[in-house]
mmCIF file of C-alpha atoms and ligand atoms in Angstrom:
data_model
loop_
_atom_site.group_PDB
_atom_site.id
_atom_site.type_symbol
_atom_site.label_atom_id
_atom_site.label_comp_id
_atom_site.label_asym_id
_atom_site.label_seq_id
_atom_site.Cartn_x
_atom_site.Cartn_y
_atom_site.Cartn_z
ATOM 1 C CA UNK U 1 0.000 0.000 0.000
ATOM 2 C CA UNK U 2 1.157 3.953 -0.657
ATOM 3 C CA UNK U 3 1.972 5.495 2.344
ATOM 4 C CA UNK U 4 0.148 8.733 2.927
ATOM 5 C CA UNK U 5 1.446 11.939 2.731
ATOM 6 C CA UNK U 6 1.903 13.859 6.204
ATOM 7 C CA UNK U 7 -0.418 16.661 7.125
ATOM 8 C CA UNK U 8 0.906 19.323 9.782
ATOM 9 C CA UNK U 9 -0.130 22.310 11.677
ATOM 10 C CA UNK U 10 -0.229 23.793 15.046
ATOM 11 C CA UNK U 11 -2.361 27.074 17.034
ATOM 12 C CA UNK U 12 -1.267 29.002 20.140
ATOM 13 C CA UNK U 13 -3.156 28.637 22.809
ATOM 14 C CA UNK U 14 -2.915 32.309 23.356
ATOM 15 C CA UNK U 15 -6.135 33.513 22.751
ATOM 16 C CA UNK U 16 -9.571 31.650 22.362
ATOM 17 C CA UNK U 17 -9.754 30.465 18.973
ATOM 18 C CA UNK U 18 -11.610 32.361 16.520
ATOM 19 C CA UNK U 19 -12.961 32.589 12.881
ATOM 20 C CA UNK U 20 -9.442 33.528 11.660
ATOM 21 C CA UNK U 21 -8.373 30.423 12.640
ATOM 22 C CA UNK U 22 -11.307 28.567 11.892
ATOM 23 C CA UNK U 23 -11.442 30.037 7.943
ATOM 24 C CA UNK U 24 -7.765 30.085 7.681
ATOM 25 C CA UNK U 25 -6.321 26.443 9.205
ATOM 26 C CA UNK U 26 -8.672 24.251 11.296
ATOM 27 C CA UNK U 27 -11.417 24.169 8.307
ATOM 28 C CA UNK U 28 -8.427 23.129 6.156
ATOM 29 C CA UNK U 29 -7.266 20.654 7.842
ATOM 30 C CA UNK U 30 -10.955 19.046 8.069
ATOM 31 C CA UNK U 31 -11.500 18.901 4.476
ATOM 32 C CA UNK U 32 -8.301 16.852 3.870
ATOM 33 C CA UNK U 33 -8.498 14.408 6.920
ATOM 34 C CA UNK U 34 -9.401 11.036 5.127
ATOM 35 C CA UNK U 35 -6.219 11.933 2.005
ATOM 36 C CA UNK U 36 -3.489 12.681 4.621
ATOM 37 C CA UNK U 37 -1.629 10.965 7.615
ATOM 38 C CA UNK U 38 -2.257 14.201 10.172
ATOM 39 C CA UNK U 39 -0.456 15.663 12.946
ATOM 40 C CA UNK U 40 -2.049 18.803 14.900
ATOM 41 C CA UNK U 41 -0.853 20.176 17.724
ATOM 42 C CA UNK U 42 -1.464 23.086 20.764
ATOM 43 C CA UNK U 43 1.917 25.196 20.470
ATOM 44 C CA UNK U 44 1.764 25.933 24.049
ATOM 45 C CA UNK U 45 5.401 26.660 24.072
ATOM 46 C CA UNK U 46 5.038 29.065 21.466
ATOM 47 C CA UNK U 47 2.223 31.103 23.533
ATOM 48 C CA UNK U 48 4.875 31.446 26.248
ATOM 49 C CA UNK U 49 6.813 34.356 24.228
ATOM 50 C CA UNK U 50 4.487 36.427 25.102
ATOM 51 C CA UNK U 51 3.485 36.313 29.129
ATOM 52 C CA UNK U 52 0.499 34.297 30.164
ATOM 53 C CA UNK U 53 -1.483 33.318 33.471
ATOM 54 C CA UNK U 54 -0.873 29.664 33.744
ATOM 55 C CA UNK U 55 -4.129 28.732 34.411
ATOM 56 C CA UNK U 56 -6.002 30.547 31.585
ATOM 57 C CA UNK U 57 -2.711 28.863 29.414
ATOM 58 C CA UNK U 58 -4.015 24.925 30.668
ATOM 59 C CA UNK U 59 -8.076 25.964 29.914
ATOM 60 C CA UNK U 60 -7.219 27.693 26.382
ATOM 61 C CA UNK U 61 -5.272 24.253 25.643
ATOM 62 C CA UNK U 62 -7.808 21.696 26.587
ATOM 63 C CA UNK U 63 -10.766 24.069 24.777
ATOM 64 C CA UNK U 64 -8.403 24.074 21.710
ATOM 65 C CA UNK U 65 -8.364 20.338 21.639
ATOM 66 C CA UNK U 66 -12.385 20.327 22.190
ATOM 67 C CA UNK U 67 -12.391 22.876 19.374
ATOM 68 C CA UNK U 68 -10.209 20.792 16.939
ATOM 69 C CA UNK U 69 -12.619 17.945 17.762
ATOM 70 C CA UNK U 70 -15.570 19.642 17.304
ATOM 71 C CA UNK U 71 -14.647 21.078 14.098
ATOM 72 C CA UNK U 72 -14.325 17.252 12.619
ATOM 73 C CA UNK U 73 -11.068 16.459 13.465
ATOM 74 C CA UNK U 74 -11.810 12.863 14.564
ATOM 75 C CA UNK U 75 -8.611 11.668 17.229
ATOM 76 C CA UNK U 76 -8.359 7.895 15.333
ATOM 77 C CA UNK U 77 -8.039 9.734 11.483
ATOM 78 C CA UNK U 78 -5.771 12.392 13.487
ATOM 79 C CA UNK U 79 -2.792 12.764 15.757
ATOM 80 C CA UNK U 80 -4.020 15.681 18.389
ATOM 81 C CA UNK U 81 -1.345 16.554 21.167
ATOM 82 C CA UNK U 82 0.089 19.533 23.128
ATOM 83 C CA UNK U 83 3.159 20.183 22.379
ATOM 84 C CA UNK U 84 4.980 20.800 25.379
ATOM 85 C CA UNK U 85 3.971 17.117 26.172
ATOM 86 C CA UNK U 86 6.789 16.110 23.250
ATOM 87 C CA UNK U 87 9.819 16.675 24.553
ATOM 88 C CA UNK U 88 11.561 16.501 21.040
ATOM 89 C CA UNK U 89 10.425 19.721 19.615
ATOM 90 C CA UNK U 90 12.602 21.808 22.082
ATOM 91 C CA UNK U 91 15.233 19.031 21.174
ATOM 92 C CA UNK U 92 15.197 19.625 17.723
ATOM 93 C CA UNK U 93 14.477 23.234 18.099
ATOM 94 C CA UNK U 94 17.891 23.516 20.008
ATOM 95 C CA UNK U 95 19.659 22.130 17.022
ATOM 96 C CA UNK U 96 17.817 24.117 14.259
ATOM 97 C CA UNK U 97 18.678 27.262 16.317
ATOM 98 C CA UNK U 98 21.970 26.860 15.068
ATOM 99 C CA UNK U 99 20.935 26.083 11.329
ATOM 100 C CA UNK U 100 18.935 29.590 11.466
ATOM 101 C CA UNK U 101 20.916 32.928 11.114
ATOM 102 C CA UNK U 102 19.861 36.154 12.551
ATOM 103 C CA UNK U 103 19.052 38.405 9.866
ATOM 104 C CA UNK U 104 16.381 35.696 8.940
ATOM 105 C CA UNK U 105 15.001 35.529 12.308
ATOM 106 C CA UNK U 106 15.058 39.719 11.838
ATOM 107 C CA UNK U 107 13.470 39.731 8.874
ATOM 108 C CA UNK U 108 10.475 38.170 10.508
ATOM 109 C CA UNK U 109 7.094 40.200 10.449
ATOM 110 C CA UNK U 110 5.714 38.154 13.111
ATOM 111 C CA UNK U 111 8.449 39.400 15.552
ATOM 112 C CA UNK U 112 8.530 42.915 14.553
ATOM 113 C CA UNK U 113 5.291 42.625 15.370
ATOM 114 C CA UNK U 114 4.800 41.278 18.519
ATOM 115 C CA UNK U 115 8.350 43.346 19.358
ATOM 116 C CA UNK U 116 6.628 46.143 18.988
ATOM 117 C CA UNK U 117 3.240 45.306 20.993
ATOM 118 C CA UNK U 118 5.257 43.599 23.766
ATOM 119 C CA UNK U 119 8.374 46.451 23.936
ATOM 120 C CA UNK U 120 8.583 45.301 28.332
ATOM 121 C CA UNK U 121 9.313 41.513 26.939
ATOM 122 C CA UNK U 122 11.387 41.685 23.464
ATOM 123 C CA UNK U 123 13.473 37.630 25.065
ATOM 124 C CA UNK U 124 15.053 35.310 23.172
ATOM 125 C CA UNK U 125 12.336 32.833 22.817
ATOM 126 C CA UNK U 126 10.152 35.546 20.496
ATOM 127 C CA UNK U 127 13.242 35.876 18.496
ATOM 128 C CA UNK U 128 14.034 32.490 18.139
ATOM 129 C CA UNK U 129 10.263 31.024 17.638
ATOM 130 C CA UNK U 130 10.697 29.958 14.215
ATOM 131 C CA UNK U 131 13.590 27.934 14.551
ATOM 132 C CA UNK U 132 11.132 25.919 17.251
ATOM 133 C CA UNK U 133 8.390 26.300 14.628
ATOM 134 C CA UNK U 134 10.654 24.282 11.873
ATOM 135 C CA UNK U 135 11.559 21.843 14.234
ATOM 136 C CA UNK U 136 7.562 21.716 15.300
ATOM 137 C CA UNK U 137 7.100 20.567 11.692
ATOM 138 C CA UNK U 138 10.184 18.833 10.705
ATOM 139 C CA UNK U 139 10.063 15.996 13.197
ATOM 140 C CA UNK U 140 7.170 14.785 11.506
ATOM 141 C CA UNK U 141 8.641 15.231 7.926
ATOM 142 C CA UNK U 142 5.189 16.673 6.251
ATOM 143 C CA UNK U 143 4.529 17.248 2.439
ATOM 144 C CA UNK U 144 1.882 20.307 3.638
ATOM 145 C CA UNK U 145 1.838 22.418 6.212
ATOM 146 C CA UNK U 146 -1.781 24.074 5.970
ATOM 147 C CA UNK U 147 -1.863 27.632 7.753
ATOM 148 C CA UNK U 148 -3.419 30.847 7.186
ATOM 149 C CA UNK U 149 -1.451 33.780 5.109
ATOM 150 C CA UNK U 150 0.082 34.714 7.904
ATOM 151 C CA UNK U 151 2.413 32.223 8.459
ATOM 152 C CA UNK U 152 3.815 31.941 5.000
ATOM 153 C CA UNK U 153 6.535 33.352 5.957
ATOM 154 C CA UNK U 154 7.668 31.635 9.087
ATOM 155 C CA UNK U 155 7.233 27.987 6.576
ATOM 156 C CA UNK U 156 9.526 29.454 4.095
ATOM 157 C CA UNK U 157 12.085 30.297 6.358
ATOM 158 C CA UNK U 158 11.353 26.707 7.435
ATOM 159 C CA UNK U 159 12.298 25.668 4.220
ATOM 160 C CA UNK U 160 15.735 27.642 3.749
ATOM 161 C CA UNK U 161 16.747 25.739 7.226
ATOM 162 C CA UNK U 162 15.951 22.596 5.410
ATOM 163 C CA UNK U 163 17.816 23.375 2.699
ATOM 164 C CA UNK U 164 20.899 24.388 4.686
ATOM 165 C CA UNK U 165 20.808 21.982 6.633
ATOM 166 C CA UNK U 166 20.380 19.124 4.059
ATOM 167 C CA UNK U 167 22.838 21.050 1.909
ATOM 168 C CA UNK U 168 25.122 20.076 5.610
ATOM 169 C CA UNK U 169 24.373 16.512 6.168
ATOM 170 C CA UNK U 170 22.242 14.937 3.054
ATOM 171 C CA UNK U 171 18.697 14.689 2.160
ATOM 172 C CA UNK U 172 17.753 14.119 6.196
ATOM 173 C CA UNK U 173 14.304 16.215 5.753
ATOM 174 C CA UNK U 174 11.625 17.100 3.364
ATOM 175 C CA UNK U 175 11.375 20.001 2.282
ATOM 176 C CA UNK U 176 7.494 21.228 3.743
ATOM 177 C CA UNK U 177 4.522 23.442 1.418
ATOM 178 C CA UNK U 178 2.723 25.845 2.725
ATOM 179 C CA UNK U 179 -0.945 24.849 1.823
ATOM 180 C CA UNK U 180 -3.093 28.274 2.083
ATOM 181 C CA UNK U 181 -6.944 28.092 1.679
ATOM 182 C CA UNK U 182 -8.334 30.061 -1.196
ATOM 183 C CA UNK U 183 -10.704 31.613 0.412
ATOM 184 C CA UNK U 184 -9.871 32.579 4.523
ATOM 185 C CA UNK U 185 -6.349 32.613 4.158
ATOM 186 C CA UNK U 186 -6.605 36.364 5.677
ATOM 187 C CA UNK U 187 -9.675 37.063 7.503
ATOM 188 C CA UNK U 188 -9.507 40.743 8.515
ATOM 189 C CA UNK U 189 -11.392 42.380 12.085
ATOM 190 C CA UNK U 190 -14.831 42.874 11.449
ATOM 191 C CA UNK U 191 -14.147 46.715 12.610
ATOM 192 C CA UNK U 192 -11.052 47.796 11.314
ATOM 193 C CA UNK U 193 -10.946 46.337 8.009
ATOM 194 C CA UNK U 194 -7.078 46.879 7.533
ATOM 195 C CA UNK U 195 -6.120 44.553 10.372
ATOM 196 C CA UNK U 196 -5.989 40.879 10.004
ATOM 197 C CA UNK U 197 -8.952 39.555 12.273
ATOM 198 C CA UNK U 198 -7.411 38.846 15.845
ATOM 199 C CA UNK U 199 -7.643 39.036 19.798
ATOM 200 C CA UNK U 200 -6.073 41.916 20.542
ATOM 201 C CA UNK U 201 -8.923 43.692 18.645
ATOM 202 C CA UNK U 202 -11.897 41.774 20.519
ATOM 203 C CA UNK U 203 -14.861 43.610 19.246
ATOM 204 C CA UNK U 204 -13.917 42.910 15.533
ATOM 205 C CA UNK U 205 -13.231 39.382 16.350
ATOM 206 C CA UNK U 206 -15.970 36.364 16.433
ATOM 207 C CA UNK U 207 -14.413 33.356 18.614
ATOM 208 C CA UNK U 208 -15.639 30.113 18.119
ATOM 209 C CA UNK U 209 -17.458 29.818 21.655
ATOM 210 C CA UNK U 210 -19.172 33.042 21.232
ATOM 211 C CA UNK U 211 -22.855 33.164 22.003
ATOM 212 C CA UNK U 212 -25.162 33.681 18.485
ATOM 213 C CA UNK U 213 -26.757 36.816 19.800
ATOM 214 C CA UNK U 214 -22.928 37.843 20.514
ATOM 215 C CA UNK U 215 -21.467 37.207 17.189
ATOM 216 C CA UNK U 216 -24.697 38.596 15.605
ATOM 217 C CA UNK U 217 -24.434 42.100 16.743
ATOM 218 C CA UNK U 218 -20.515 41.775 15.324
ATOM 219 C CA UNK U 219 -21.549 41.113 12.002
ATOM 220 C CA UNK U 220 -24.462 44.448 12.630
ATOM 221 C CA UNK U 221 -21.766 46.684 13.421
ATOM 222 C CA UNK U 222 -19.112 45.620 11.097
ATOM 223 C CA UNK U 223 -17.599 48.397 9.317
ATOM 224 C CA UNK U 224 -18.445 49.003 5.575
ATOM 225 C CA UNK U 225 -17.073 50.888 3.283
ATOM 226 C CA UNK U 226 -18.307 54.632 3.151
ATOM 227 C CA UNK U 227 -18.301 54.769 -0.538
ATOM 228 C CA UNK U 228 -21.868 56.565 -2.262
ATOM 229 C CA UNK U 229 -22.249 53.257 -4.190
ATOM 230 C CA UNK U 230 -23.677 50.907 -1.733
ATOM 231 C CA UNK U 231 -23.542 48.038 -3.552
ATOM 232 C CA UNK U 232 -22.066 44.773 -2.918
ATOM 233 C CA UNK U 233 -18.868 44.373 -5.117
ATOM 234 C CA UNK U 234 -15.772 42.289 -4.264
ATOM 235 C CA UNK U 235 -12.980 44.620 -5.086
ATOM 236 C CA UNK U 236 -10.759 44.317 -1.550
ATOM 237 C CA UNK U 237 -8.651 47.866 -2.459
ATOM 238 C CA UNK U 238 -11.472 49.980 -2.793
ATOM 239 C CA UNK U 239 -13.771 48.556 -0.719
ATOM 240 C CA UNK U 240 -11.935 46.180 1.885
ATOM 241 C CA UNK U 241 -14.508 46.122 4.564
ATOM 242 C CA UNK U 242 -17.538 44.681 2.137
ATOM 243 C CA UNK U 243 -14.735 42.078 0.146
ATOM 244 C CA UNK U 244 -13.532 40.912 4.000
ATOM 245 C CA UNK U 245 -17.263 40.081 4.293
ATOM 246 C CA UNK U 246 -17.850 38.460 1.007
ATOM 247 C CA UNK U 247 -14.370 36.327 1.611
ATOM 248 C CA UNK U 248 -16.019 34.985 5.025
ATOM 249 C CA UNK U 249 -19.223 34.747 3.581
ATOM 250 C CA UNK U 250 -17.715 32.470 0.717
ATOM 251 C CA UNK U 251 -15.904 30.799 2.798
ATOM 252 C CA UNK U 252 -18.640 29.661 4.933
ATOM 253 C CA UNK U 253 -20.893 29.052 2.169
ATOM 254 C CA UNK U 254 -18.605 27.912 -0.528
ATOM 255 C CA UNK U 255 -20.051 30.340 -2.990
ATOM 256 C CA UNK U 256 -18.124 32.333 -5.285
ATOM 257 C CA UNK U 257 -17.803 36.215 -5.134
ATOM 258 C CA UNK U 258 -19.905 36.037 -8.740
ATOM 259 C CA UNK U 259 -22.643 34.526 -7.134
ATOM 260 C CA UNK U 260 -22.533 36.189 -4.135
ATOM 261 C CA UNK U 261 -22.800 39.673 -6.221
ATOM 262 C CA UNK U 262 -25.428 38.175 -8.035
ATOM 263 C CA UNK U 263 -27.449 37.068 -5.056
ATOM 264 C CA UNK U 264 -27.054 40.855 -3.447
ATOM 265 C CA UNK U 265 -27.721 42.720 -6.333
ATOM 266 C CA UNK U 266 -30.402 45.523 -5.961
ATOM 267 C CA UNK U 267 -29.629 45.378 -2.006
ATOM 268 C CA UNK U 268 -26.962 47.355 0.024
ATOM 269 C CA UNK U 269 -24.219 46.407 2.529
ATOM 270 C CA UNK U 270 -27.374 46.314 5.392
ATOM 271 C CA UNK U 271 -27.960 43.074 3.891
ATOM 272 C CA UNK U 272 -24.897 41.312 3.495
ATOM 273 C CA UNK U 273 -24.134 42.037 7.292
ATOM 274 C CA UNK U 274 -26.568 40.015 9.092
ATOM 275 C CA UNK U 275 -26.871 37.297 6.184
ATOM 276 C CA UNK U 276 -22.645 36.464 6.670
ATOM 277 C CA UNK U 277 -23.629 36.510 10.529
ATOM 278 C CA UNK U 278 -26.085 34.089 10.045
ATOM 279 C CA UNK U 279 -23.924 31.963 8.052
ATOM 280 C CA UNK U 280 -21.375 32.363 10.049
ATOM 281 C CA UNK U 281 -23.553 31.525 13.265
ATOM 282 C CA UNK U 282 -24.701 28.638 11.515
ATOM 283 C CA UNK U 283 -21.560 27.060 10.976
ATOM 284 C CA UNK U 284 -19.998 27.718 14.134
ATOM 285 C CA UNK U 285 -23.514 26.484 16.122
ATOM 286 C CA UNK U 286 -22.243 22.855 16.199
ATOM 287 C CA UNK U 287 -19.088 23.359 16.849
ATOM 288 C CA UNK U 288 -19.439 25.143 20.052
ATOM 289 C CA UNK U 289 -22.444 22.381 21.065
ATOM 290 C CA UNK U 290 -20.049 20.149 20.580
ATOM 291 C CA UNK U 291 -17.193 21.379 22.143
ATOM 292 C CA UNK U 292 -19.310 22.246 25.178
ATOM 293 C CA UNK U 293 -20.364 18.483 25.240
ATOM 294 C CA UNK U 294 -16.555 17.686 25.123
ATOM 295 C CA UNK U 295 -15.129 19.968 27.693
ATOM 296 C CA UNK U 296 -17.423 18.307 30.118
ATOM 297 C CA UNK U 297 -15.536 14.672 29.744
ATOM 298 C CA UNK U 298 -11.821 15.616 30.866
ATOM 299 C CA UNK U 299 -11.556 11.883 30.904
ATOM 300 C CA UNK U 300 -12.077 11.709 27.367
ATOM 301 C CA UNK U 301 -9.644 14.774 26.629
ATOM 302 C CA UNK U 302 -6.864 13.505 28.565
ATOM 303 C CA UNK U 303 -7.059 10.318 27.056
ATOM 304 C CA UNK U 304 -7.099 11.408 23.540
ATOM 305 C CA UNK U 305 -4.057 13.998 24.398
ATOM 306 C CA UNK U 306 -2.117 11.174 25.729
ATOM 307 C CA UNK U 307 -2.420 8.669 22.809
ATOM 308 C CA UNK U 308 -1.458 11.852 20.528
ATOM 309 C CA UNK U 309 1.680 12.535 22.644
ATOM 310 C CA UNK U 310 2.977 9.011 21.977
ATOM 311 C CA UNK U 311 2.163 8.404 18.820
ATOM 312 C CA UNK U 312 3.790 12.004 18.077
ATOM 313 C CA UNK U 313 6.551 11.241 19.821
ATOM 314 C CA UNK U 314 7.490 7.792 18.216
ATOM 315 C CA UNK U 315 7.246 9.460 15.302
ATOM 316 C CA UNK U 316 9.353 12.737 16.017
ATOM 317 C CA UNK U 317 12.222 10.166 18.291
ATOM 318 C CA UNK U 318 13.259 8.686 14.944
ATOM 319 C CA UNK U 319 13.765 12.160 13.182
ATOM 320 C CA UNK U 320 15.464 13.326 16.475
ATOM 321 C CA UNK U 321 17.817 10.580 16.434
ATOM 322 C CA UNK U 322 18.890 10.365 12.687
ATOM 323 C CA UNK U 323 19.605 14.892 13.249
ATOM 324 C CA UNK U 324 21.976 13.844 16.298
ATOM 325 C CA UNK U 325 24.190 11.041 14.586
ATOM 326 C CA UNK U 326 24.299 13.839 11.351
ATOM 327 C CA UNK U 327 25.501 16.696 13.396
ATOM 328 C CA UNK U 328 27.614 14.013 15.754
ATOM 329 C CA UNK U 329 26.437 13.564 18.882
ATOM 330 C CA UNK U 330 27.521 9.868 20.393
ATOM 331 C CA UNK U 331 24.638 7.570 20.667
ATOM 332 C CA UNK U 332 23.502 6.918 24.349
HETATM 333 P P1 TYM V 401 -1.350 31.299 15.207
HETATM 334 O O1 TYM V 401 -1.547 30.571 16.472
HETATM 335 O O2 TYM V 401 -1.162 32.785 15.260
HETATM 336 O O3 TYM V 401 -2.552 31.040 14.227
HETATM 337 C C1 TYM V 401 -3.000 29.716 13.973
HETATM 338 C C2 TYM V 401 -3.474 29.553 12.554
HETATM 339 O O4 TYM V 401 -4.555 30.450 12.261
HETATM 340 C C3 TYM V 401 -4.228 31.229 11.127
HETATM 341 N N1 TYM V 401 -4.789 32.585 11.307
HETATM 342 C C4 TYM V 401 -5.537 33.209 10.397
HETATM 343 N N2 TYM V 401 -5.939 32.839 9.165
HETATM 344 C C5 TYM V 401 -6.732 33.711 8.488
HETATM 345 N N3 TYM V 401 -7.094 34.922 8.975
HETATM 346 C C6 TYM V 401 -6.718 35.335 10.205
HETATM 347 N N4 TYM V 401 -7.100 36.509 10.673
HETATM 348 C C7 TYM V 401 -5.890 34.467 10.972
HETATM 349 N N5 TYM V 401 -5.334 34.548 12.207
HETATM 350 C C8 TYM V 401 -4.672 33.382 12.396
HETATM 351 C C9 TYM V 401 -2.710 31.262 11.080
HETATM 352 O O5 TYM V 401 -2.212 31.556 9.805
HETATM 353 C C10 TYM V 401 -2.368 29.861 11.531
HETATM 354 O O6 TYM V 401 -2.458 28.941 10.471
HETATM 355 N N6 TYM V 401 3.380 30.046 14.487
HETATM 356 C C11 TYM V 401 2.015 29.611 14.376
HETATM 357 C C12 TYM V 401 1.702 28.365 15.184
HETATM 358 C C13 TYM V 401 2.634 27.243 14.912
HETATM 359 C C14 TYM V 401 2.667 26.431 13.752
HETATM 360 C C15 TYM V 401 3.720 25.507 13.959
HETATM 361 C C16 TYM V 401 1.908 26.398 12.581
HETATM 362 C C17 TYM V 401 3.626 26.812 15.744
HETATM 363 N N7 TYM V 401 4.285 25.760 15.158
HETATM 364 C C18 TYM V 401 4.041 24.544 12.981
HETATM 365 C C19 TYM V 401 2.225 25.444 11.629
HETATM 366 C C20 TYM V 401 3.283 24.523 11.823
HETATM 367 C C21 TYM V 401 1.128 30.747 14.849
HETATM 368 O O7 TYM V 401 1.532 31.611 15.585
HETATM 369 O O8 TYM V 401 -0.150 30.653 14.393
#
């Protein structure tokens, strides 16, 4: 039989998860679950760049494993673990710390980023992150590595590591693709339509838990554009706030921006607002019911965390081991 090819992506556990991540990764992942051998994890070591109260850290991890349940991601099709709980990642993320060179790591918009929002707390881990990220996806030697737009970047550098490294030592890894939805890949905040949809704007953001009344009034009081034509048109420079809402909308609904101009035609941006909220309510209803149902069985949780750790792990051990004899470490 053809083995499968490997399927890989993690979320911080930072923030409650939300449609960004839903439209630009988890819903990706879903699709593809029966064509792919799949690894998804909880970067919890990640969120720890930035500081976090420990106990809101251990809830946000165990309601992002409901949530990847929930969504579809069934634990026997999928290996679902934390990462912290696979003690190779920092391993390898050690080693790969070497492979990476500063003005990459500099280059990153990520870490300009969160540099600038976090100017108290500019440590070595934020710097560093994607060398742990590469090693976070090497171990498992993926063909795809589906994220959101975002994260392009921090997969390519990904990529130059592997080809350093293999460039070093042979062909030890495989060199990963970023697999980006076509439509999702950059969901932007429901109120300023210029900044990718996020936390740290929470009033422009619709998290998967949210209450339908909640994510209802959102979609009401999303910003549209303030252009005299008032009709909806997918053209994201002029008019980002209505094509942000027509890219959920499709999204959702799996219609294209033709048909979606079609079906509004006549009718102004009040009624595209609370038809993507519905749609979006709609699709996010039985997740949360779900997720809800899950949270309540810790039993189950912890056991389906624990049989992801060590399949994970027997699977990241034999990357680990074949990195250390390349770079010449003596076997124990
Ligand atoms: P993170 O935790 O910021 O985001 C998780 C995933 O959600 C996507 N995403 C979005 N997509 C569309 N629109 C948005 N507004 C939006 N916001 C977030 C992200 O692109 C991502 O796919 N470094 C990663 C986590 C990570 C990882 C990995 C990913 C750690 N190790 C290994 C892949 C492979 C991060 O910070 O994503």
């Amino acid at each position: 039989m053809e083995e499968k090819k490997v399927m890989l992506s993690g979320i911080q556990p930072s923030g409650d998860l939300h449609l960004g991540n839903y439209l630009g990764a988890i819903k990706n992942w879903v699709e593809r679950t029966d064509e792919f051998d799949n690894f998804y994890f909880m970067a919890d070591m990640h969120t720890i760049t930035v500081r976090q109260t420990p106990a809101d850290l251990r809830r946000r991890t165990l309601e992002q494993l409901a949530l990847y349940i929930a969504s579809g991601l069934d634990p026997e099709k999928n290996t679902l673990f934390i990462q912290s709980h696979v003690h190779q990642h920092a391993e390898l993320g050690w080693v790969l710390n070497c492979y990476t060179m500063f003005g990459e790591l500099s280059r990153m918009t990520q870490f300009k980023d969160k540099s600038a929002k976090h100017k108290e707390n500019i440590n070595g881990g934020l710097f560093t992150y994607p060398a742990l990220m590469a090693a976070d996806i090497l171990l498992y030697q993926p063909d795809f590595v589906p994220v959101g737009e975002d994260q392009k970047q921090h997969v390519e550098l990904c990529r130059n590591i592997v080809q350093r490294f293999n460039g070093l030592y042979g062909d030890v890894f495989k060199v990963p693709e970023p697999y980006i939805p076509k439509a999702g890949a950059r969901v932007m905040s429901l109120t300023v339509p210029d900044s990718k949809m996020s936390k740290s704007i929470p009033e422009g953001c619709v998290f998967l838990m949210e209450k339908p009344e909640d994510i209802a009034r959102k979609f009401k009081r999303a910003i549209t554009d303030s252009d005299t034509e008032n009709c909806v048109r997918y053209d994201p420079k002029n008019k980002p706030g209505v094509a942000n809402l027509m890219s959920i909308y499709s999204a959702v609904t799996g219609k294209t921006y033709a048909e979606i101009e079609k079906e509004f035609e006549g009718q102004g941006y009040g009624a595209l607002k609370p038809a993507v909220g519905d749609a979006v309510i709609e699709t996010l209803r039985p997740i949360r019911e779900e997720a809800t149902r899950l949270l309540a069985d810790k039993a189950y949780l912890e056991s389906v965390y624990r049989a992801g750790a060590e399949r994970a792990s027997y699977v990241a051990e034999k990357t680990l081991r074949k990195v250390y004899k390349k770079v010449g470490f003596v076997a124990r």
